[in-house]
Amino acid sequence: MKENSNLKESEIIRTLYSPENVQTDDCYFDAQEGRIYTTDTICEGTHFRIDWSGPSEIARKLVEVNVSDIAAAGGVPTKAFFNFGLSPFCSRKEWLLPFAASLRDRLSSYGISLCGGDTYRSSSLNLTLTLVGTATFPWKRSGGNKGEFLYLSGSVGLSRLGYKILKQSVVIPESESVRSAALERHLSPTARLGLASELRKKFRISACMDLTDGLLQDLPKLAASSGVGLRIDLGTIPLPKNVSPFLRLEEALGSGEELELLFLSPDLLPNTLDEIPITKIGEAVDPDAGVVFLDAEIERNFSDLGFEHF
């Protein structure tokens, strides 16, 4: 049987760098300038569908996924550069004007100035936003230590549920609040910039990342970067109310683009901060342990890791 020669996303990234200079964080910090940089692309068919999302929702999502990277580094975004690959359908005034208005409004809400970029014709819609921000001592994924507590903001699962609703594999009555919450989380999630600011002011955060590929994929990234193992108590994983009839635990653990903060700290944190729930879901342990999910002290393994880019 012929082996699959396709590389995973993390393997592709590693081919681009020399072995001693592999970048594992979503942001780059220039210590001399005190500036932090991130860039993210969302494209039609991979990150959104124009039959599901309107122009305003797509613009909002573009801004939020980038701001989320800055939030996970403990920084403050200030400037943006935008590359706009326009398809024939999205070049129409009826589509373009609502997109532009939403982009301006969302950037303005964070105090971000649009400073430049590029536009080009494309067969499908491709959007790339680069943010520049400030940070004194940014958080990285690599700062965690054995014995620290593992925390998660908010809850997980709504984005995956929103996807299932749109795919019509699950039907939830219009009257159910969980339906609207799931659709909103999937189509236009919100970065936790305010929460990150409160965490920086009041607590010691040793390692942090935003939840974009789901716990099952992102926890190993955090563990590998910090050189620790992670022991996860499945009973503590915060799930939204009323989702259990429509969403399996495995699906919630693989739910991506939640934009929640996943972080390690030596401090005991309150259950709520900046009106956002904070849950201790585990702890950092010896690196030889790897990432272990425990259900009443019994280890569980999962096969559905959620969406993978490659």
PDB file of C-alpha atoms in Angstrom:
ATOM      1  CA  MET A   1       0.000   0.000   0.000  1.00  0.00           C
ATOM      2  CA  LYS A   2       1.342   3.422  -0.932  1.00  0.00           C
ATOM      3  CA  GLU A   3       2.003   5.621   2.099  1.00  0.00           C
ATOM      4  CA  ASN A   4       0.397   9.051   2.319  1.00  0.00           C
ATOM      5  CA  SER A   5       3.209  11.554   1.690  1.00  0.00           C
ATOM      6  CA  ASN A   6       1.176  14.617   2.687  1.00  0.00           C
ATOM      7  CA  LEU A   7       2.615  16.611   5.577  1.00  0.00           C
ATOM      8  CA  LYS A   8       0.602  17.910   8.514  1.00  0.00           C
ATOM      9  CA  GLU A   9       0.399  21.667   9.126  1.00  0.00           C
ATOM     10  CA  SER A  10       3.014  21.601  11.915  1.00  0.00           C
ATOM     11  CA  GLU A  11       5.375  19.608   9.687  1.00  0.00           C
ATOM     12  CA  ILE A  12       4.928  22.032   6.795  1.00  0.00           C
ATOM     13  CA  ILE A  13       5.756  24.958   9.092  1.00  0.00           C
ATOM     14  CA  ARG A  14       8.923  23.232  10.294  1.00  0.00           C
ATOM     15  CA  THR A  15      10.195  22.847   6.712  1.00  0.00           C
ATOM     16  CA  LEU A  16      10.255  26.646   6.372  1.00  0.00           C
ATOM     17  CA  TYR A  17      12.681  27.267   9.252  1.00  0.00           C
ATOM     18  CA  SER A  18      16.144  26.185  10.201  1.00  0.00           C
ATOM     19  CA  PRO A  19      16.038  23.602  13.039  1.00  0.00           C
ATOM     20  CA  GLU A  20      17.325  26.081  15.624  1.00  0.00           C
ATOM     21  CA  ASN A  21      14.821  28.796  14.702  1.00  0.00           C
ATOM     22  CA  VAL A  22      11.422  27.098  14.406  1.00  0.00           C
ATOM     23  CA  GLN A  23       8.582  29.467  15.349  1.00  0.00           C
ATOM     24  CA  THR A  24       5.827  27.858  17.435  1.00  0.00           C
ATOM     25  CA  ASP A  25       3.934  30.998  18.498  1.00  0.00           C
ATOM     26  CA  ASP A  26       1.275  32.827  16.488  1.00  0.00           C
ATOM     27  CA  CYS A  27       2.963  36.166  17.217  1.00  0.00           C
ATOM     28  CA  TYR A  28       6.501  37.418  16.702  1.00  0.00           C
ATOM     29  CA  PHE A  29       7.971  39.738  19.328  1.00  0.00           C
ATOM     30  CA  ASP A  30      10.654  42.286  18.474  1.00  0.00           C
ATOM     31  CA  ALA A  31      12.258  43.014  21.839  1.00  0.00           C
ATOM     32  CA  GLN A  32      14.256  45.999  20.566  1.00  0.00           C
ATOM     33  CA  GLU A  33      11.156  47.776  19.284  1.00  0.00           C
ATOM     34  CA  GLY A  34       8.703  46.427  21.865  1.00  0.00           C
ATOM     35  CA  ARG A  35       6.362  45.451  19.063  1.00  0.00           C
ATOM     36  CA  ILE A  36       4.418  42.285  18.383  1.00  0.00           C
ATOM     37  CA  TYR A  37       3.316  41.016  14.971  1.00  0.00           C
ATOM     38  CA  THR A  38       0.793  38.479  13.747  1.00  0.00           C
ATOM     39  CA  THR A  39      -0.774  37.593  10.424  1.00  0.00           C
ATOM     40  CA  ASP A  40      -3.653  35.321   9.546  1.00  0.00           C
ATOM     41  CA  THR A  41      -5.471  34.364   6.369  1.00  0.00           C
ATOM     42  CA  ILE A  42      -9.030  33.163   5.965  1.00  0.00           C
ATOM     43  CA  CYS A  43     -10.164  31.894   2.591  1.00  0.00           C
ATOM     44  CA  GLU A  44     -13.401  30.835   1.007  1.00  0.00           C
ATOM     45  CA  GLY A  45     -14.090  27.128   1.217  1.00  0.00           C
ATOM     46  CA  THR A  46     -11.603  26.509   4.034  1.00  0.00           C
ATOM     47  CA  HIS A  47     -12.506  29.009   6.766  1.00  0.00           C
ATOM     48  CA  PHE A  48     -15.926  30.208   5.618  1.00  0.00           C
ATOM     49  CA  ARG A  49     -18.616  29.766   2.983  1.00  0.00           C
ATOM     50  CA  ILE A  50     -20.283  32.773   1.395  1.00  0.00           C
ATOM     51  CA  ASP A  51     -23.611  30.930   1.343  1.00  0.00           C
ATOM     52  CA  TRP A  52     -23.395  30.690   5.162  1.00  0.00           C
ATOM     53  CA  SER A  53     -21.697  33.974   6.058  1.00  0.00           C
ATOM     54  CA  GLY A  54     -22.562  37.463   4.882  1.00  0.00           C
ATOM     55  CA  PRO A  55     -19.916  40.123   4.138  1.00  0.00           C
ATOM     56  CA  SER A  56     -20.241  41.720   7.589  1.00  0.00           C
ATOM     57  CA  GLU A  57     -19.706  38.398   9.360  1.00  0.00           C
ATOM     58  CA  ILE A  58     -16.667  37.544   7.243  1.00  0.00           C
ATOM     59  CA  ALA A  59     -15.046  40.928   7.950  1.00  0.00           C
ATOM     60  CA  ARG A  60     -15.672  40.523  11.662  1.00  0.00           C
ATOM     61  CA  LYS A  61     -14.196  37.023  11.706  1.00  0.00           C
ATOM     62  CA  LEU A  62     -11.069  38.207   9.883  1.00  0.00           C
ATOM     63  CA  VAL A  63     -10.424  40.853  12.536  1.00  0.00           C
ATOM     64  CA  GLU A  64     -11.277  38.650  15.511  1.00  0.00           C
ATOM     65  CA  VAL A  65      -9.016  35.715  14.623  1.00  0.00           C
ATOM     66  CA  ASN A  66      -6.078  38.108  14.325  1.00  0.00           C
ATOM     67  CA  VAL A  67      -6.889  40.057  17.488  1.00  0.00           C
ATOM     68  CA  SER A  68      -7.159  36.713  19.266  1.00  0.00           C
ATOM     69  CA  ASP A  69      -3.508  35.981  18.465  1.00  0.00           C
ATOM     70  CA  ILE A  70      -2.477  39.305  20.003  1.00  0.00           C
ATOM     71  CA  ALA A  71      -4.675  38.636  23.041  1.00  0.00           C
ATOM     72  CA  ALA A  72      -3.074  35.213  23.559  1.00  0.00           C
ATOM     73  CA  ALA A  73       0.328  36.923  23.632  1.00  0.00           C
ATOM     74  CA  GLY A  74      -0.827  39.505  26.178  1.00  0.00           C
ATOM     75  CA  GLY A  75      -0.353  42.367  23.741  1.00  0.00           C
ATOM     76  CA  VAL A  76      -2.372  45.335  22.492  1.00  0.00           C
ATOM     77  CA  PRO A  77      -3.081  45.652  18.723  1.00  0.00           C
ATOM     78  CA  THR A  78      -2.554  49.089  17.195  1.00  0.00           C
ATOM     79  CA  LYS A  79      -2.046  48.877  13.408  1.00  0.00           C
ATOM     80  CA  ALA A  80      -3.321  46.667  10.572  1.00  0.00           C
ATOM     81  CA  PHE A  81      -2.354  45.825   6.990  1.00  0.00           C
ATOM     82  CA  PHE A  82      -4.912  44.126   4.770  1.00  0.00           C
ATOM     83  CA  ASN A  83      -4.464  42.027   1.615  1.00  0.00           C
ATOM     84  CA  PHE A  84      -7.748  41.587  -0.237  1.00  0.00           C
ATOM     85  CA  GLY A  85      -8.134  38.834  -2.876  1.00  0.00           C
ATOM     86  CA  LEU A  86     -11.515  39.568  -4.454  1.00  0.00           C
ATOM     87  CA  SER A  87     -13.568  37.023  -6.385  1.00  0.00           C
ATOM     88  CA  PRO A  88     -15.959  38.224  -9.123  1.00  0.00           C
ATOM     89  CA  PHE A  89     -18.974  37.682  -6.843  1.00  0.00           C
ATOM     90  CA  CYS A  90     -17.451  39.651  -3.964  1.00  0.00           C
ATOM     91  CA  SER A  91     -16.333  42.517  -6.225  1.00  0.00           C
ATOM     92  CA  ARG A  92     -19.935  43.676  -6.531  1.00  0.00           C
ATOM     93  CA  LYS A  93     -20.838  46.851  -4.680  1.00  0.00           C
ATOM     94  CA  GLU A  94     -23.708  45.089  -2.880  1.00  0.00           C
ATOM     95  CA  TRP A  95     -21.201  42.739  -1.233  1.00  0.00           C
ATOM     96  CA  LEU A  96     -18.172  44.982  -0.943  1.00  0.00           C
ATOM     97  CA  LEU A  97     -19.695  47.983   0.842  1.00  0.00           C
ATOM     98  CA  PRO A  98     -21.100  46.034   3.837  1.00  0.00           C
ATOM     99  CA  PHE A  99     -17.786  44.178   4.140  1.00  0.00           C
ATOM    100  CA  ALA A 100     -15.783  47.422   4.188  1.00  0.00           C
ATOM    101  CA  ALA A 101     -18.103  49.037   6.739  1.00  0.00           C
ATOM    102  CA  SER A 102     -17.880  46.026   9.055  1.00  0.00           C
ATOM    103  CA  LEU A 103     -14.089  45.860   8.715  1.00  0.00           C
ATOM    104  CA  ARG A 104     -13.740  49.550   9.596  1.00  0.00           C
ATOM    105  CA  ASP A 105     -16.114  49.265  12.553  1.00  0.00           C
ATOM    106  CA  ARG A 106     -14.420  46.176  13.993  1.00  0.00           C
ATOM    107  CA  LEU A 107     -10.917  47.592  13.692  1.00  0.00           C
ATOM    108  CA  SER A 108     -12.091  50.869  15.220  1.00  0.00           C
ATOM    109  CA  SER A 109     -13.677  49.054  18.177  1.00  0.00           C
ATOM    110  CA  TYR A 110     -10.196  47.821  19.124  1.00  0.00           C
ATOM    111  CA  GLY A 111      -8.464  51.137  18.388  1.00  0.00           C
ATOM    112  CA  ILE A 112      -6.650  49.643  15.380  1.00  0.00           C
ATOM    113  CA  SER A 113      -5.626  51.861  12.439  1.00  0.00           C
ATOM    114  CA  LEU A 114      -5.645  50.384   8.927  1.00  0.00           C
ATOM    115  CA  CYS A 115      -2.315  51.481   7.463  1.00  0.00           C
ATOM    116  CA  GLY A 116      -2.060  49.743   4.093  1.00  0.00           C
ATOM    117  CA  GLY A 117      -2.206  46.502   2.158  1.00  0.00           C
ATOM    118  CA  ASP A 118      -2.944  45.173  -1.300  1.00  0.00           C
ATOM    119  CA  THR A 119      -5.918  44.199  -3.456  1.00  0.00           C
ATOM    120  CA  TYR A 120      -5.944  41.652  -6.258  1.00  0.00           C
ATOM    121  CA  ARG A 121      -8.295  39.576  -8.382  1.00  0.00           C
ATOM    122  CA  SER A 122      -8.832  35.988  -7.274  1.00  0.00           C
ATOM    123  CA  SER A 123     -11.006  33.045  -8.313  1.00  0.00           C
ATOM    124  CA  SER A 124     -12.176  32.753  -4.695  1.00  0.00           C
ATOM    125  CA  LEU A 125     -12.248  35.188  -1.773  1.00  0.00           C
ATOM    126  CA  ASN A 126      -8.917  35.340   0.120  1.00  0.00           C
ATOM    127  CA  LEU A 127      -8.381  37.674   3.065  1.00  0.00           C
ATOM    128  CA  THR A 128      -5.119  38.282   4.926  1.00  0.00           C
ATOM    129  CA  LEU A 129      -4.796  40.658   7.866  1.00  0.00           C
ATOM    130  CA  THR A 130      -1.507  41.528   9.549  1.00  0.00           C
ATOM    131  CA  LEU A 131      -1.597  43.212  12.948  1.00  0.00           C
ATOM    132  CA  VAL A 132       1.120  45.155  14.725  1.00  0.00           C
ATOM    133  CA  GLY A 133       0.823  45.718  18.452  1.00  0.00           C
ATOM    134  CA  THR A 134       2.721  46.544  21.588  1.00  0.00           C
ATOM    135  CA  ALA A 135       3.879  44.222  24.343  1.00  0.00           C
ATOM    136  CA  THR A 136       6.431  44.558  27.107  1.00  0.00           C
ATOM    137  CA  PHE A 137       6.854  40.913  28.069  1.00  0.00           C
ATOM    138  CA  PRO A 138       4.614  38.881  25.762  1.00  0.00           C
ATOM    139  CA  TRP A 139       3.239  35.498  26.709  1.00  0.00           C
ATOM    140  CA  LYS A 140       4.511  32.558  24.707  1.00  0.00           C
ATOM    141  CA  ARG A 141       3.477  28.947  24.459  1.00  0.00           C
ATOM    142  CA  SER A 142       6.905  27.928  25.718  1.00  0.00           C
ATOM    143  CA  GLY A 143       6.908  29.414  29.242  1.00  0.00           C
ATOM    144  CA  GLY A 144       4.956  26.741  31.115  1.00  0.00           C
ATOM    145  CA  ASN A 145       6.391  24.738  34.023  1.00  0.00           C
ATOM    146  CA  LYS A 146       5.649  21.451  35.727  1.00  0.00           C
ATOM    147  CA  GLY A 147       3.255  21.885  38.654  1.00  0.00           C
ATOM    148  CA  GLU A 148       1.377  24.839  37.178  1.00  0.00           C
ATOM    149  CA  PHE A 149      -2.388  24.943  36.704  1.00  0.00           C
ATOM    150  CA  LEU A 150      -4.005  24.671  33.269  1.00  0.00           C
ATOM    151  CA  TYR A 151      -6.898  27.064  32.670  1.00  0.00           C
ATOM    152  CA  LEU A 152      -9.496  27.586  29.952  1.00  0.00           C
ATOM    153  CA  SER A 153     -11.699  30.634  29.471  1.00  0.00           C
ATOM    154  CA  GLY A 154     -15.372  30.390  28.518  1.00  0.00           C
ATOM    155  CA  SER A 155     -16.564  27.057  27.177  1.00  0.00           C
ATOM    156  CA  VAL A 156     -15.942  24.764  24.212  1.00  0.00           C
ATOM    157  CA  GLY A 157     -18.237  23.163  21.676  1.00  0.00           C
ATOM    158  CA  LEU A 158     -20.428  25.956  20.328  1.00  0.00           C
ATOM    159  CA  SER A 159     -18.426  26.431  17.136  1.00  0.00           C
ATOM    160  CA  ARG A 160     -18.652  22.726  16.255  1.00  0.00           C
ATOM    161  CA  LEU A 161     -22.370  22.756  17.033  1.00  0.00           C
ATOM    162  CA  GLY A 162     -22.852  25.790  14.788  1.00  0.00           C
ATOM    163  CA  TYR A 163     -21.135  23.905  11.982  1.00  0.00           C
ATOM    164  CA  LYS A 164     -23.423  20.903  12.507  1.00  0.00           C
ATOM    165  CA  ILE A 165     -26.483  23.138  12.346  1.00  0.00           C
ATOM    166  CA  LEU A 166     -25.333  24.726   9.093  1.00  0.00           C
ATOM    167  CA  LYS A 167     -24.538  21.320   7.616  1.00  0.00           C
ATOM    168  CA  GLN A 168     -28.067  20.293   8.674  1.00  0.00           C
ATOM    169  CA  SER A 169     -26.777  17.222  10.460  1.00  0.00           C
ATOM    170  CA  VAL A 170     -28.488  18.457  13.612  1.00  0.00           C
ATOM    171  CA  VAL A 171     -31.798  20.287  13.927  1.00  0.00           C
ATOM    172  CA  ILE A 172     -32.397  22.612  16.872  1.00  0.00           C
ATOM    173  CA  PRO A 173     -35.631  24.627  17.180  1.00  0.00           C
ATOM    174  CA  GLU A 174     -35.334  28.342  16.453  1.00  0.00           C
ATOM    175  CA  SER A 175     -36.594  29.040  19.976  1.00  0.00           C
ATOM    176  CA  GLU A 176     -33.586  27.346  21.596  1.00  0.00           C
ATOM    177  CA  SER A 177     -31.011  29.972  22.681  1.00  0.00           C
ATOM    178  CA  VAL A 178     -28.193  27.475  22.197  1.00  0.00           C
ATOM    179  CA  ARG A 179     -28.945  27.511  18.461  1.00  0.00           C
ATOM    180  CA  SER A 180     -28.302  31.232  18.006  1.00  0.00           C
ATOM    181  CA  ALA A 181     -25.260  31.081  20.303  1.00  0.00           C
ATOM    182  CA  ALA A 182     -23.772  28.214  18.305  1.00  0.00           C
ATOM    183  CA  LEU A 183     -24.292  29.936  14.958  1.00  0.00           C
ATOM    184  CA  GLU A 184     -22.776  33.164  16.254  1.00  0.00           C
ATOM    185  CA  ARG A 185     -19.709  31.374  17.666  1.00  0.00           C
ATOM    186  CA  HIS A 186     -19.089  29.491  14.418  1.00  0.00           C
ATOM    187  CA  LEU A 187     -19.669  32.386  12.024  1.00  0.00           C
ATOM    188  CA  SER A 188     -18.228  35.310  14.024  1.00  0.00           C
ATOM    189  CA  PRO A 189     -16.352  34.363  17.208  1.00  0.00           C
ATOM    190  CA  THR A 190     -15.003  37.071  19.521  1.00  0.00           C
ATOM    191  CA  ALA A 191     -11.418  37.451  20.738  1.00  0.00           C
ATOM    192  CA  ARG A 192     -10.755  37.577  24.496  1.00  0.00           C
ATOM    193  CA  LEU A 193      -8.674  40.776  24.412  1.00  0.00           C
ATOM    194  CA  GLY A 194     -10.356  42.319  27.474  1.00  0.00           C
ATOM    195  CA  LEU A 195      -9.859  39.153  29.492  1.00  0.00           C
ATOM    196  CA  ALA A 196      -6.214  38.965  28.474  1.00  0.00           C
ATOM    197  CA  SER A 197      -5.710  42.517  29.721  1.00  0.00           C
ATOM    198  CA  GLU A 198      -7.220  41.642  33.114  1.00  0.00           C
ATOM    199  CA  LEU A 199      -5.101  38.510  33.390  1.00  0.00           C
ATOM    200  CA  ARG A 200      -1.946  40.490  32.689  1.00  0.00           C
ATOM    201  CA  LYS A 201      -2.771  43.052  35.371  1.00  0.00           C
ATOM    202  CA  LYS A 202      -3.593  40.606  38.154  1.00  0.00           C
ATOM    203  CA  PHE A 203      -1.947  37.209  37.618  1.00  0.00           C
ATOM    204  CA  ARG A 204       1.196  35.428  36.506  1.00  0.00           C
ATOM    205  CA  ILE A 205       0.647  33.786  33.118  1.00  0.00           C
ATOM    206  CA  SER A 206       3.569  31.603  32.098  1.00  0.00           C
ATOM    207  CA  ALA A 207       2.261  30.212  28.785  1.00  0.00           C
ATOM    208  CA  CYS A 208      -0.790  30.995  26.678  1.00  0.00           C
ATOM    209  CA  MET A 209      -2.407  30.335  23.314  1.00  0.00           C
ATOM    210  CA  ASP A 210      -5.817  30.892  21.790  1.00  0.00           C
ATOM    211  CA  LEU A 211      -8.050  27.938  21.049  1.00  0.00           C
ATOM    212  CA  THR A 212      -8.302  27.740  17.264  1.00  0.00           C
ATOM    213  CA  ASP A 213      -7.934  24.051  16.368  1.00  0.00           C
ATOM    214  CA  GLY A 214      -9.726  22.515  19.352  1.00  0.00           C
ATOM    215  CA  LEU A 215      -8.438  21.149  22.654  1.00  0.00           C
ATOM    216  CA  LEU A 216      -7.446  17.795  21.160  1.00  0.00           C
ATOM    217  CA  GLN A 217      -5.032  19.490  18.748  1.00  0.00           C
ATOM    218  CA  ASP A 218      -4.027  22.603  20.701  1.00  0.00           C
ATOM    219  CA  LEU A 219      -3.177  20.986  24.041  1.00  0.00           C
ATOM    220  CA  PRO A 220      -0.318  18.931  22.526  1.00  0.00           C
ATOM    221  CA  LYS A 221       1.047  22.138  20.936  1.00  0.00           C
ATOM    222  CA  LEU A 222       1.085  23.914  24.291  1.00  0.00           C
ATOM    223  CA  ALA A 223       2.657  20.901  25.999  1.00  0.00           C
ATOM    224  CA  ALA A 224       5.365  20.470  23.354  1.00  0.00           C
ATOM    225  CA  SER A 225       6.292  24.173  23.325  1.00  0.00           C
ATOM    226  CA  SER A 226       6.600  24.320  27.131  1.00  0.00           C
ATOM    227  CA  GLY A 227       8.272  20.932  27.460  1.00  0.00           C
ATOM    228  CA  VAL A 228       5.694  19.601  29.905  1.00  0.00           C
ATOM    229  CA  GLY A 229       3.014  16.946  30.039  1.00  0.00           C
ATOM    230  CA  LEU A 230      -0.611  17.893  30.625  1.00  0.00           C
ATOM    231  CA  ARG A 231      -3.055  16.002  32.815  1.00  0.00           C
ATOM    232  CA  ILE A 232      -6.639  16.912  31.873  1.00  0.00           C
ATOM    233  CA  ASP A 233      -9.681  16.235  34.051  1.00  0.00           C
ATOM    234  CA  LEU A 234     -12.485  15.674  31.543  1.00  0.00           C
ATOM    235  CA  GLY A 235     -15.102  16.235  34.219  1.00  0.00           C
ATOM    236  CA  THR A 236     -14.048  19.884  34.491  1.00  0.00           C
ATOM    237  CA  ILE A 237     -14.178  20.754  30.774  1.00  0.00           C
ATOM    238  CA  PRO A 238     -16.703  23.636  30.528  1.00  0.00           C
ATOM    239  CA  LEU A 239     -19.452  22.860  28.019  1.00  0.00           C
ATOM    240  CA  PRO A 240     -22.258  25.275  27.097  1.00  0.00           C
ATOM    241  CA  LYS A 241     -25.650  24.631  28.653  1.00  0.00           C
ATOM    242  CA  ASN A 242     -28.107  22.422  26.786  1.00  0.00           C
ATOM    243  CA  VAL A 243     -25.656  21.107  24.158  1.00  0.00           C
ATOM    244  CA  SER A 244     -25.390  17.474  25.310  1.00  0.00           C
ATOM    245  CA  PRO A 245     -28.396  16.254  23.250  1.00  0.00           C
ATOM    246  CA  PHE A 246     -26.764  17.607  20.078  1.00  0.00           C
ATOM    247  CA  LEU A 247     -23.003  17.347  20.623  1.00  0.00           C
ATOM    248  CA  ARG A 248     -20.761  14.492  21.755  1.00  0.00           C
ATOM    249  CA  LEU A 249     -17.914  15.212  24.188  1.00  0.00           C
ATOM    250  CA  GLU A 250     -15.402  14.237  21.525  1.00  0.00           C
ATOM    251  CA  GLU A 251     -16.894  16.797  19.156  1.00  0.00           C
ATOM    252  CA  ALA A 252     -16.708  19.525  21.807  1.00  0.00           C
ATOM    253  CA  LEU A 253     -13.051  18.699  22.501  1.00  0.00           C
ATOM    254  CA  GLY A 254     -12.287  19.010  18.793  1.00  0.00           C
ATOM    255  CA  SER A 255     -14.231  22.241  18.306  1.00  0.00           C
ATOM    256  CA  GLY A 256     -12.000  24.836  16.624  1.00  0.00           C
ATOM    257  CA  GLU A 257     -12.117  28.627  16.224  1.00  0.00           C
ATOM    258  CA  GLU A 258     -13.566  29.059  19.696  1.00  0.00           C
ATOM    259  CA  LEU A 259     -10.981  31.832  20.348  1.00  0.00           C
ATOM    260  CA  GLU A 260     -10.932  31.016  24.060  1.00  0.00           C
ATOM    261  CA  LEU A 261      -7.682  31.412  26.008  1.00  0.00           C
ATOM    262  CA  LEU A 262      -5.813  28.283  27.073  1.00  0.00           C
ATOM    263  CA  PHE A 263      -3.055  29.047  29.560  1.00  0.00           C
ATOM    264  CA  LEU A 264      -0.771  27.906  32.371  1.00  0.00           C
ATOM    265  CA  SER A 265      -0.315  29.807  35.625  1.00  0.00           C
ATOM    266  CA  PRO A 266       1.168  29.102  39.056  1.00  0.00           C
ATOM    267  CA  ASP A 267      -1.671  31.153  40.590  1.00  0.00           C
ATOM    268  CA  LEU A 268      -5.104  30.050  41.738  1.00  0.00           C
ATOM    269  CA  LEU A 269      -7.524  32.105  39.661  1.00  0.00           C
ATOM    270  CA  PRO A 270     -11.119  33.092  40.431  1.00  0.00           C
ATOM    271  CA  ASN A 271     -13.988  31.333  38.666  1.00  0.00           C
ATOM    272  CA  THR A 272     -14.852  34.508  36.758  1.00  0.00           C
ATOM    273  CA  LEU A 273     -12.778  37.401  35.429  1.00  0.00           C
ATOM    274  CA  ASP A 274     -13.961  40.281  33.230  1.00  0.00           C
ATOM    275  CA  GLU A 275     -17.377  38.549  33.337  1.00  0.00           C
ATOM    276  CA  ILE A 276     -15.867  35.513  31.571  1.00  0.00           C
ATOM    277  CA  PRO A 277     -15.820  32.076  33.268  1.00  0.00           C
ATOM    278  CA  ILE A 278     -12.348  30.710  34.044  1.00  0.00           C
ATOM    279  CA  THR A 279     -12.005  26.960  34.630  1.00  0.00           C
ATOM    280  CA  LYS A 280      -9.036  24.971  35.932  1.00  0.00           C
ATOM    281  CA  ILE A 281      -9.096  21.910  33.672  1.00  0.00           C
ATOM    282  CA  GLY A 282      -5.804  20.279  34.618  1.00  0.00           C
ATOM    283  CA  GLU A 283      -2.159  20.727  35.477  1.00  0.00           C
ATOM    284  CA  ALA A 284       1.298  20.545  33.943  1.00  0.00           C
ATOM    285  CA  VAL A 285       3.155  17.356  34.796  1.00  0.00           C
ATOM    286  CA  ASP A 286       6.318  15.515  33.794  1.00  0.00           C
ATOM    287  CA  PRO A 287       6.885  15.760  30.006  1.00  0.00           C
ATOM    288  CA  ASP A 288       7.147  11.971  29.693  1.00  0.00           C
ATOM    289  CA  ALA A 289       3.442  11.731  30.583  1.00  0.00           C
ATOM    290  CA  GLY A 290       2.358  13.516  27.392  1.00  0.00           C
ATOM    291  CA  VAL A 291      -1.201  14.840  27.189  1.00  0.00           C
ATOM    292  CA  VAL A 292      -3.529  12.604  29.176  1.00  0.00           C
ATOM    293  CA  PHE A 293      -7.328  12.898  29.366  1.00  0.00           C
ATOM    294  CA  LEU A 294      -8.807  11.376  32.519  1.00  0.00           C
ATOM    295  CA  ASP A 295     -12.434  10.536  33.223  1.00  0.00           C
ATOM    296  CA  ALA A 296     -12.750   9.606  36.918  1.00  0.00           C
ATOM    297  CA  GLU A 297      -9.030   8.685  36.859  1.00  0.00           C
ATOM    298  CA  ILE A 298      -9.524   6.410  33.830  1.00  0.00           C
ATOM    299  CA  GLU A 299      -7.585   7.458  30.733  1.00  0.00           C
ATOM    300  CA  ARG A 300      -9.610   8.115  27.589  1.00  0.00           C
ATOM    301  CA  ASN A 301      -8.473   8.396  23.994  1.00  0.00           C
ATOM    302  CA  PHE A 302     -10.248  10.174  21.156  1.00  0.00           C
ATOM    303  CA  SER A 303     -10.151   9.540  17.407  1.00  0.00           C
ATOM    304  CA  ASP A 304     -12.069  12.559  16.076  1.00  0.00           C
ATOM    305  CA  LEU A 305      -9.546  15.391  16.421  1.00  0.00           C
ATOM    306  CA  GLY A 306     -11.731  17.937  14.617  1.00  0.00           C
ATOM    307  CA  PHE A 307     -10.896  19.974  11.528  1.00  0.00           C
ATOM    308  CA  GLU A 308      -7.328  19.717  10.240  1.00  0.00           C
ATOM    309  CA  HIS A 309      -5.952  22.092   7.609  1.00  0.00           C
ATOM    310  CA  PHE A 310      -4.050  19.348   5.760  1.00  0.00           C
TER     311      PHE A 310
END
